[in-house]
Amino acid sequence: MSILTEKIKAEGRVYPGNILKVDSFLNHQVDVSFMSALGREIAEKFSDVEITKVLTVETSGLVIAYPVAEALGCKMVFAKKHQTKNLAGDVYTADVASFTHGTVYEIRLAKQYLNENDKVLIVDDFLANGQAVRGLRQIIEQAGATLAGVAIAIEKGFQPGGQQLREEGIRLESMAIVDEMDGETGTIVFRAE
Ligand code: 5GP
């Protein structure tokens, strides 16, 4: 059993609306040494490809993207969800439909931090319908950079994002795949590893 599956079994909670809460180690409080270990496992899976940059979207993506970039020995860059005065000038943008909030938001990345020489690993905490990854891929395309792969902590296998990426031939590594969740009983069924 992967370290993440074990952790979710011990600490994950199922909420209404098909939401898995992992606030005790990833989405609110951060178990730093655990996330570092998970980051090293993800980096190991991509040790056969060249990666120059890890790309994620704020906020929770940072918790996993940071240790992955550290283990790979490359820089990490994150798309911002909010318009700020600090992010003036030339930016790449994409629209993302939020699974958890039911809204559409714009993500932005300063052009100076991603270019056509970059080989990019997208990293995020969850993969559900695949909207966040889609927005990040649009930013990679605008930069003329190359997508090296997608690394996800928790894929919700009963939502279509993961299958769509695999069908497109994109290299996707999910550290735990949840195939079923029951909000009433709290049961979580994991895909066999
Ligand atoms: P997607 O864009 O693939 O539809 O959804 C992924 C994004 O929605 C992730 O970045 C994550 O923040 C959020 N998300 C989706 N499902 C869950 C969930 O079950 N639990 C939590 N905590 N976040 C989720």
Coordinates of N, CA and C and ligand atoms in Angstrom, one line a residue:
M1 N 0.9 -1.2 0.0 CA 0.0 0.0 0.0 C 0.9 1.3 0.0
S2 N 0.5 2.2 -0.8 CA 1.4 3.4 -0.9 C 1.3 4.2 0.4
I3 N 2.3 5.1 0.7 CA 2.2 5.8 1.9 C 1.0 6.8 1.9
L4 N 0.6 7.2 0.7 CA -0.5 8.1 0.7 C -1.9 7.4 0.9
T5 N -2.0 6.2 0.4 CA -3.2 5.4 0.6 C -3.4 5.2 2.1
E6 N -2.3 4.8 2.8 CA -2.3 4.5 4.2 C -2.7 5.8 5.0
K7 N -2.2 6.9 4.5 CA -2.4 8.2 5.2 C -3.9 8.6 5.1
I8 N -4.4 8.4 3.8 CA -5.9 8.8 3.6 C -6.8 7.9 4.4
K9 N -6.4 6.6 4.5 CA -7.2 5.6 5.3 C -7.2 6.1 6.8
A10 N -6.1 6.6 7.2 CA -6.0 6.9 8.7 C -6.7 8.3 8.9
E11 N -6.6 9.3 8.0 CA -6.9 10.6 8.3 C -8.0 11.3 7.4
G12 N -8.2 10.6 6.2 CA -9.2 11.2 5.2 C -10.6 11.1 5.7
R13 N -11.4 12.1 5.4 CA -12.8 12.1 5.7 C -13.7 12.5 4.5
V14 N -14.8 11.7 4.3 CA -15.6 12.0 3.1 C -16.7 12.9 3.5
Y15 N -16.9 14.0 2.7 CA -17.9 15.0 2.9 C -18.9 15.0 1.8
P16 N -20.1 15.5 2.0 CA -21.1 15.5 1.0 C -20.6 16.2 -0.3
G17 N -21.1 15.8 -1.4 CA -20.7 16.4 -2.7 C -19.4 15.8 -3.2
N18 N -19.2 14.5 -2.8 CA -18.0 13.8 -3.3 C -16.7 14.5 -3.0
I19 N -16.6 15.1 -1.8 CA -15.4 15.8 -1.4 C -14.6 15.0 -0.4
L20 N -13.4 14.8 -0.7 CA -12.5 14.1 0.3 C -11.7 15.1 1.0
K21 N -11.8 15.1 2.3 CA -11.1 16.1 3.1 C -9.8 15.5 3.6
V22 N -8.7 16.2 3.3 CA -7.4 15.7 3.9 C -6.7 17.0 4.5
D23 N -7.6 17.6 5.3 CA -7.1 18.9 6.0 C -6.0 18.7 7.0
S24 N -5.9 17.4 7.5 CA -4.9 17.2 8.6 C -3.5 17.1 8.1
F25 N -3.3 16.9 6.8 CA -1.9 16.8 6.3 C -1.6 17.5 5.1
L26 N -2.7 18.0 4.3 CA -2.4 18.6 3.0 C -3.1 19.9 2.8
N27 N -4.5 19.9 3.1 CA -5.3 21.1 2.7 C -5.4 22.2 3.7
H28 N -4.9 22.0 4.9 CA -5.1 23.0 6.0 C -3.8 23.0 6.8
Q29 N -3.8 22.0 7.7 CA -2.5 21.7 8.4 C -1.6 20.9 7.4
V30 N -0.3 21.1 7.4 CA 0.5 20.4 6.5 C 1.5 19.5 7.3
D31 N 1.5 18.2 7.0 CA 2.4 17.3 7.6 C 3.7 17.3 6.7
V32 N 4.6 18.2 7.1 CA 5.7 18.6 6.2 C 6.6 17.4 5.9
S33 N 6.9 16.6 6.9 CA 7.8 15.4 6.6 C 7.1 14.4 5.7
F34 N 5.8 14.2 5.9 CA 5.1 13.3 5.0 C 5.0 13.8 3.6
M35 N 4.8 15.1 3.4 CA 4.7 15.7 2.1 C 6.0 15.7 1.4
S36 N 7.1 15.8 2.2 CA 8.5 15.7 1.6 C 8.7 14.3 1.0
A37 N 8.3 13.3 1.8 CA 8.4 11.9 1.4 C 7.6 11.6 0.1
L38 N 6.4 12.2 0.1 CA 5.5 12.0 -1.1 C 6.2 12.7 -2.3
G39 N 6.7 13.9 -2.1 CA 7.4 14.6 -3.1 C 8.5 13.8 -3.7
R40 N 9.3 13.1 -2.8 CA 10.4 12.3 -3.3 C 9.9 11.1 -4.1
E41 N 8.8 10.5 -3.7 CA 8.2 9.4 -4.5 C 7.8 9.8 -5.9
I42 N 7.2 11.0 -5.9 CA 6.7 11.5 -7.3 C 8.0 11.8 -8.1
A43 N 9.0 12.4 -7.6 CA 10.2 12.8 -8.3 C 10.8 11.5 -8.9
E44 N 10.8 10.4 -8.1 CA 11.4 9.2 -8.5 C 10.7 8.6 -9.7
K45 N 9.4 8.7 -9.7 CA 8.6 8.2 -10.9 C 8.9 8.9 -12.2
F46 N 9.4 10.2 -12.1 CA 9.7 10.9 -13.3 C 11.2 11.1 -13.5
S47 N 12.0 10.2 -12.8 CA 13.4 10.3 -12.9 C 14.0 10.0 -14.3
D48 N 13.2 9.4 -15.2 CA 13.7 9.1 -16.5 C 13.4 10.2 -17.5
V49 N 12.8 11.3 -17.1 CA 12.5 12.4 -18.1 C 13.1 13.7 -17.6
E50 N 13.5 14.5 -18.6 CA 14.0 15.8 -18.2 C 12.9 16.8 -17.8
I51 N 13.1 17.4 -16.6 CA 12.1 18.3 -16.2 C 12.8 19.6 -15.8
T52 N 12.4 20.7 -16.3 CA 13.1 22.0 -16.0 C 12.2 22.8 -15.0
K53 N 10.9 22.5 -15.0 CA 10.1 23.3 -14.1 C 8.8 22.5 -13.6
V54 N 8.5 22.7 -12.4 CA 7.2 22.2 -11.9 C 6.2 23.3 -11.8
L55 N 5.0 23.0 -12.4 CA 4.0 24.0 -12.5 C 2.7 23.6 -11.7
T56 N 2.2 24.5 -10.9 CA 1.0 24.2 -10.2 C 0.1 25.4 -10.1
V57 N -1.0 25.3 -9.4 CA -1.9 26.5 -9.2 C -2.1 26.7 -7.7
E58 N -2.1 27.9 -7.2 CA -2.2 28.2 -5.8 C -3.6 27.7 -5.4
T59 N -3.9 27.3 -4.1 CA -3.0 27.3 -3.0 C -2.5 25.9 -2.7
S60 N -3.4 25.0 -2.7 CA -3.1 23.6 -2.1 C -2.1 22.9 -3.0
G61 N -2.0 23.3 -4.3 CA -1.0 22.6 -5.2 C 0.4 22.9 -4.7
L62 N 0.6 24.0 -4.1 CA 1.9 24.4 -3.6 C 2.5 23.4 -2.6
V63 N 1.6 22.8 -1.8 CA 2.0 21.9 -0.7 C 2.7 20.7 -1.3
I64 N 2.3 20.2 -2.5 CA 2.9 19.1 -3.1 C 3.9 19.4 -4.2
A65 N 3.7 20.5 -4.9 CA 4.6 20.9 -5.9 C 6.0 21.3 -5.4
Y66 N 6.0 22.0 -4.2 CA 7.2 22.4 -3.6 C 8.2 21.2 -3.3
P67 N 7.7 20.2 -2.6 CA 8.7 19.1 -2.3 C 9.0 18.3 -3.6
V68 N 8.1 18.3 -4.6 CA 8.5 17.6 -5.8 C 9.6 18.3 -6.5
A69 N 9.5 19.6 -6.6 CA 10.5 20.4 -7.3 C 11.9 20.3 -6.5
E70 N 11.8 20.3 -5.2 CA 13.0 20.2 -4.4 C 13.7 18.8 -4.7
A71 N 12.9 17.8 -4.7 CA 13.5 16.4 -5.0 C 14.0 16.4 -6.4
L72 N 13.4 17.1 -7.4 CA 13.9 17.0 -8.8 C 15.0 18.0 -9.0
G73 N 15.2 18.9 -8.1 CA 16.3 19.9 -8.2 C 16.0 20.9 -9.2
C74 N 14.7 21.3 -9.4 CA 14.4 22.3 -10.4 C 13.5 23.4 -9.7
K75 N 13.2 24.4 -10.4 CA 12.3 25.5 -9.9 C 10.8 25.1 -9.9
M76 N 10.0 25.7 -9.1 CA 8.6 25.5 -9.1 C 8.0 26.9 -9.4
V77 N 6.9 26.9 -10.2 CA 6.2 28.2 -10.4 C 4.7 27.9 -10.3
F78 N 4.0 28.8 -9.7 CA 2.6 28.6 -9.6 C 1.7 29.7 -10.2
A79 N 0.6 29.2 -10.9 CA -0.3 30.2 -11.4 C -1.1 30.8 -10.3
K80 N -1.4 32.1 -10.4 CA -2.1 32.8 -9.4 C -3.6 32.9 -9.7
K81 N -4.4 32.8 -8.7 CA -5.9 32.9 -8.9 C -6.4 34.3 -8.8
H82 N -5.7 35.2 -8.2 CA -6.2 36.5 -8.0 C -5.4 37.6 -8.7
Q83 N -6.1 38.5 -9.2 CA -5.4 39.7 -9.9 C -4.7 40.5 -8.8
T84 N -3.4 40.6 -8.9 CA -2.7 41.4 -7.9 C -1.9 42.5 -8.6
K85 N -1.6 43.6 -7.9 CA -0.7 44.6 -8.5 C 0.7 44.1 -8.7
N86 N 1.1 43.0 -7.9 CA 2.4 42.5 -8.1 C 2.6 41.8 -9.4
L87 N 1.4 41.4 -10.1 CA 1.5 40.7 -11.3 C 1.1 41.5 -12.5
A88 N 1.9 42.5 -12.7 CA 1.6 43.5 -13.8 C 2.3 43.0 -15.0
G89 N 1.9 43.6 -16.2 CA 2.7 43.3 -17.4 C 2.2 42.0 -18.1
D90 N 3.1 41.4 -18.8 CA 2.8 40.2 -19.7 C 2.5 39.0 -18.9
V91 N 1.3 38.5 -19.1 CA 0.9 37.2 -18.4 C 0.2 36.3 -19.3
Y92 N 0.4 35.0 -19.0 CA -0.4 33.9 -19.7 C -1.7 33.8 -18.8
T93 N -2.8 33.5 -19.4 CA -4.0 33.4 -18.6 C -4.8 32.2 -19.2
A94 N -5.6 31.6 -18.3 CA -6.6 30.5 -18.7 C -7.7 30.6 -17.7
D95 N -8.9 30.1 -18.2 CA -10.1 30.0 -17.3 C -10.2 28.6 -16.7
V96 N -10.5 28.5 -15.4 CA -10.7 27.2 -14.8 C -12.0 27.1 -14.1
A97 N -12.8 26.1 -14.3 CA -14.0 25.9 -13.6 C -13.7 25.1 -12.3
S98 N -14.0 25.7 -11.1 CA -13.6 25.1 -9.9 C -14.6 24.0 -9.5
F99 N -14.0 22.8 -9.2 CA -14.9 21.7 -8.7 C -15.4 22.0 -7.3
T100 N -14.6 22.5 -6.5 CA -15.0 22.6 -5.1 C -15.9 23.9 -4.8
H101 N -15.8 24.9 -5.7 CA -16.6 26.1 -5.4 C -17.7 26.3 -6.5
G102 N -17.7 25.6 -7.6 CA -18.7 25.7 -8.6 C -18.7 27.1 -9.3
T103 N -17.5 27.7 -9.4 CA -17.4 29.0 -10.1 C -16.3 28.8 -11.1
V104 N -16.1 29.9 -12.0 CA -15.0 29.9 -12.9 C -14.1 31.0 -12.5
Y105 N -12.8 30.7 -12.5 CA -11.8 31.7 -12.1 C -10.7 31.7 -13.1
E106 N -10.0 32.9 -13.2 CA -8.9 33.0 -14.1 C -7.6 32.7 -13.4
I107 N -6.7 32.0 -14.1 CA -5.4 31.8 -13.5 C -4.4 32.6 -14.4
R108 N -3.3 33.0 -13.7 CA -2.3 33.9 -14.4 C -0.9 33.5 -14.1
L109 N -0.1 33.6 -15.0 CA 1.4 33.3 -14.8 C 2.2 34.3 -15.6
A110 N 3.1 35.0 -14.9 CA 4.0 36.0 -15.6 C 4.8 35.2 -16.7
K111 N 4.9 35.8 -17.9 CA 5.5 35.2 -19.0 C 7.0 34.9 -18.7
Q112 N 7.6 35.7 -17.9 CA 9.1 35.6 -17.7 C 9.4 34.3 -17.0
Y113 N 8.4 33.6 -16.4 CA 8.8 32.3 -15.6 C 8.5 31.0 -16.4
L114 N 8.1 31.1 -17.6 CA 7.9 29.9 -18.4 C 8.1 30.3 -19.9
N115 N 9.0 29.5 -20.5 CA 9.2 29.7 -22.0 C 9.4 28.5 -22.8
E116 N 9.7 28.6 -24.0 CA 9.7 27.5 -25.0 C 10.8 26.5 -24.7
N117 N 11.8 26.8 -23.8 CA 12.8 25.8 -23.5 C 12.4 24.9 -22.3
D118 N 11.3 25.3 -21.7 CA 10.9 24.5 -20.4 C 10.2 23.2 -20.7
K119 N 10.6 22.2 -19.9 CA 9.9 20.9 -20.0 C 9.2 20.8 -18.6
V120 N 7.9 20.8 -18.7 CA 7.1 21.1 -17.5 C 6.4 19.8 -16.9
L121 N 6.5 19.7 -15.6 CA 5.7 18.7 -14.9 C 4.6 19.4 -14.1
I122 N 3.4 19.2 -14.5 CA 2.2 19.7 -13.8 C 2.0 18.9 -12.5
V123 N 1.8 19.6 -11.4 CA 1.6 18.9 -10.1 C 0.4 19.5 -9.4
D124 N -0.5 18.6 -8.9 CA -1.6 19.2 -8.1 C -2.0 18.2 -7.0
D125 N -2.8 18.7 -6.1 CA -3.2 17.9 -4.9 C -4.3 16.9 -5.4
F126 N -5.3 17.3 -6.1 CA -6.4 16.5 -6.5 C -6.6 16.5 -8.0
L127 N -7.1 15.4 -8.6 CA -7.6 15.4 -10.0 C -9.0 14.9 -9.9
A128 N -9.9 15.7 -10.4 CA -11.4 15.3 -10.4 C -11.9 15.4 -11.8
N129 N -12.4 16.5 -12.2 CA -12.8 16.7 -13.6 C -11.7 17.1 -14.6
G130 N -10.6 17.5 -14.0 CA -9.5 17.8 -14.9 C -9.4 19.2 -15.3
Q131 N -10.2 20.1 -14.7 CA -10.2 21.5 -15.2 C -9.0 22.3 -14.8
A132 N -8.4 22.0 -13.6 CA -7.2 22.8 -13.2 C -6.1 22.4 -14.1
V133 N -5.9 21.1 -14.4 CA -4.9 20.6 -15.3 C -5.0 21.2 -16.7
R134 N -6.3 21.2 -17.1 CA -6.5 21.8 -18.5 C -6.1 23.2 -18.5
G135 N -6.4 24.0 -17.5 CA -6.0 25.4 -17.5 C -4.5 25.5 -17.5
L136 N -3.8 24.7 -16.7 CA -2.3 24.7 -16.7 C -1.7 24.3 -18.0
R137 N -2.4 23.4 -18.7 CA -1.9 23.0 -20.0 C -2.0 24.1 -21.0
Q138 N -3.1 24.9 -20.9 CA -3.2 26.0 -21.8 C -2.1 27.0 -21.6
I139 N -1.7 27.2 -20.3 CA -0.6 28.1 -20.1 C 0.7 27.6 -20.6
I140 N 0.9 26.3 -20.5 CA 2.1 25.7 -21.1 C 2.1 25.9 -22.6
E141 N 1.0 25.7 -23.3 CA 0.9 25.9 -24.7 C 1.2 27.3 -25.1
Q142 N 0.6 28.3 -24.3 CA 0.9 29.7 -24.6 C 2.4 30.0 -24.5
A143 N 3.0 29.3 -23.6 CA 4.5 29.6 -23.4 C 5.3 28.9 -24.5
G144 N 4.7 28.0 -25.2 CA 5.4 27.2 -26.2 C 6.3 26.2 -25.5
A145 N 6.1 25.9 -24.2 CA 6.9 24.9 -23.5 C 6.3 23.5 -23.8
T146 N 7.1 22.5 -23.2 CA 6.7 21.1 -23.5 C 6.1 20.5 -22.2
L147 N 5.0 19.8 -22.3 CA 4.5 19.1 -21.1 C 5.2 17.7 -21.0
A148 N 5.9 17.6 -19.8 CA 6.6 16.3 -19.6 C 5.7 15.3 -18.9
G149 N 4.7 15.7 -18.2 CA 3.8 14.8 -17.5 C 3.0 15.5 -16.5
V150 N 2.1 14.7 -15.9 CA 1.2 15.3 -14.8 C 1.3 14.4 -13.6
A151 N 1.6 15.0 -12.4 CA 1.7 14.2 -11.2 C 0.6 14.7 -10.2
I152 N -0.1 13.8 -9.7 CA -1.3 14.1 -8.8 C -1.1 13.4 -7.5
A153 N -1.4 14.0 -6.4 CA -1.5 13.3 -5.1 C -2.7 12.3 -5.2
I154 N -3.9 12.9 -5.2 CA -5.1 12.0 -5.1 C -6.0 12.2 -6.3
E155 N -6.1 11.1 -7.1 CA -7.0 11.1 -8.2 C -8.3 10.5 -7.8
K156 N -9.4 11.2 -8.2 CA -10.8 10.6 -7.9 C -11.2 9.9 -9.2
G157 N -11.0 8.6 -9.1 CA -11.2 7.7 -10.3 C -12.6 7.7 -10.8
F158 N -13.5 8.1 -10.0 CA -14.9 8.1 -10.5 C -15.3 9.4 -11.2
Q159 N -14.4 10.3 -11.3 CA -14.6 11.5 -12.1 C -13.6 11.4 -13.3
P160 N -14.0 12.1 -14.4 CA -13.4 11.8 -15.7 C -12.0 12.3 -16.0
G161 N -11.4 13.2 -15.2 CA -10.2 13.9 -15.5 C -9.0 13.0 -15.8
G162 N -8.8 12.0 -15.0 CA -7.7 11.1 -15.2 C -7.8 10.2 -16.4
Q163 N -9.0 9.7 -16.7 CA -9.2 8.8 -17.9 C -8.9 9.7 -19.1
Q164 N -9.4 10.9 -19.1 CA -9.3 11.7 -20.3 C -7.8 12.0 -20.6
L165 N -7.0 12.3 -19.6 CA -5.6 12.5 -19.8 C -4.9 11.3 -20.3
R166 N -5.2 10.1 -19.8 CA -4.6 8.9 -20.2 C -5.0 8.6 -21.7
E167 N -6.2 8.8 -22.0 CA -6.7 8.6 -23.4 C -5.9 9.5 -24.4
E168 N -5.6 10.7 -23.9 CA -4.8 11.6 -24.8 C -3.3 11.2 -24.9
G169 N -2.9 10.2 -24.1 CA -1.5 9.8 -24.2 C -0.6 10.6 -23.3
I170 N -1.2 11.3 -22.3 CA -0.4 12.1 -21.4 C 0.1 11.2 -20.3
R171 N 1.4 11.4 -19.9 CA 1.9 10.6 -18.8 C 1.3 11.1 -17.5
L172 N 0.5 10.3 -16.8 CA -0.1 10.7 -15.6 C 0.3 9.8 -14.5
E173 N 0.8 10.3 -13.4 CA 1.1 9.4 -12.2 C 0.3 10.0 -11.1
S174 N -0.6 9.2 -10.6 CA -1.4 9.5 -9.4 C -0.9 8.7 -8.2
M175 N -0.7 9.3 -7.1 CA -0.1 8.5 -6.0 C -1.1 7.7 -5.2
A176 N -2.4 8.1 -5.3 CA -3.5 7.3 -4.8 C -4.7 7.5 -5.7
I177 N -5.4 6.5 -6.0 CA -6.6 6.6 -6.8 C -7.8 6.1 -6.0
V178 N -8.8 7.0 -5.7 CA -10.0 6.7 -5.0 C -11.1 6.4 -6.0
D179 N -11.6 5.1 -6.0 CA -12.6 4.7 -7.0 C -14.0 4.9 -6.5
E180 N -14.2 4.9 -5.2 CA -15.5 5.1 -4.6 C -15.4 5.8 -3.2
M181 N -16.4 6.6 -2.9 CA -16.5 7.2 -1.6 C -18.0 7.2 -1.2
D182 N -18.2 7.0 0.1 CA -19.6 7.0 0.6 C -19.7 8.0 1.8
G183 N -20.4 9.1 1.5 CA -20.5 10.2 2.5 C -21.2 9.7 3.8
E184 N -22.1 8.7 3.6 CA -22.9 8.3 4.8 C -22.1 7.4 5.7
T185 N -21.4 6.4 5.1 CA -20.6 5.5 5.9 C -19.2 5.9 6.1
G186 N -18.7 6.8 5.3 CA -17.3 7.3 5.3 C -16.3 6.3 4.6
T187 N -16.9 5.3 3.9 CA -16.0 4.3 3.3 C -15.3 4.9 2.1
I188 N -14.0 4.6 1.9 CA -13.2 5.0 0.8 C -12.7 3.7 0.1
V189 N -12.9 3.5 -1.2 CA -12.4 2.4 -1.9 C -11.3 2.8 -2.8
F190 N -10.1 2.2 -2.6 CA -8.9 2.6 -3.4 C -8.8 1.6 -4.6
R191 N -8.2 2.1 -5.7 CA -7.9 1.3 -6.8 C -6.7 0.4 -6.4
A192 N -6.7 -0.8 -6.8 CA -5.5 -1.7 -6.5 C -4.3 -1.1 -7.1
E193 N -3.1 -1.2 -6.4 CA -1.9 -0.6 -6.9 C -1.1 -1.6 -7.6
Ligands
5GP1 P1 -10.6 19.4 -11.2 O1 -10.0 20.7 -11.7 O2 -9.7 18.2 -11.6 O3 -12.0 19.2 -11.5 O4 -10.5 19.5 -9.6 C1 -9.2 19.5 -9.0 C2 -9.1 20.7 -8.1 O5 -10.3 20.8 -7.3 C3 -8.0 20.5 -7.2 O6 -7.0 21.5 -7.4 C4 -8.5 20.6 -5.8 O7 -8.2 21.8 -5.2 C5 -10.0 20.6 -5.9 N1 -10.7 19.3 -5.5 C6 -11.4 18.5 -6.4 N2 -11.9 17.4 -5.7 C7 -11.5 17.6 -4.4 C8 -11.7 16.8 -3.2 O8 -12.4 15.8 -3.2 N3 -11.2 17.3 -2.0 C9 -10.4 18.5 -2.0 N4 -9.9 18.8 -0.9 N5 -10.2 19.2 -3.1 C10 -10.7 18.8 -4.3

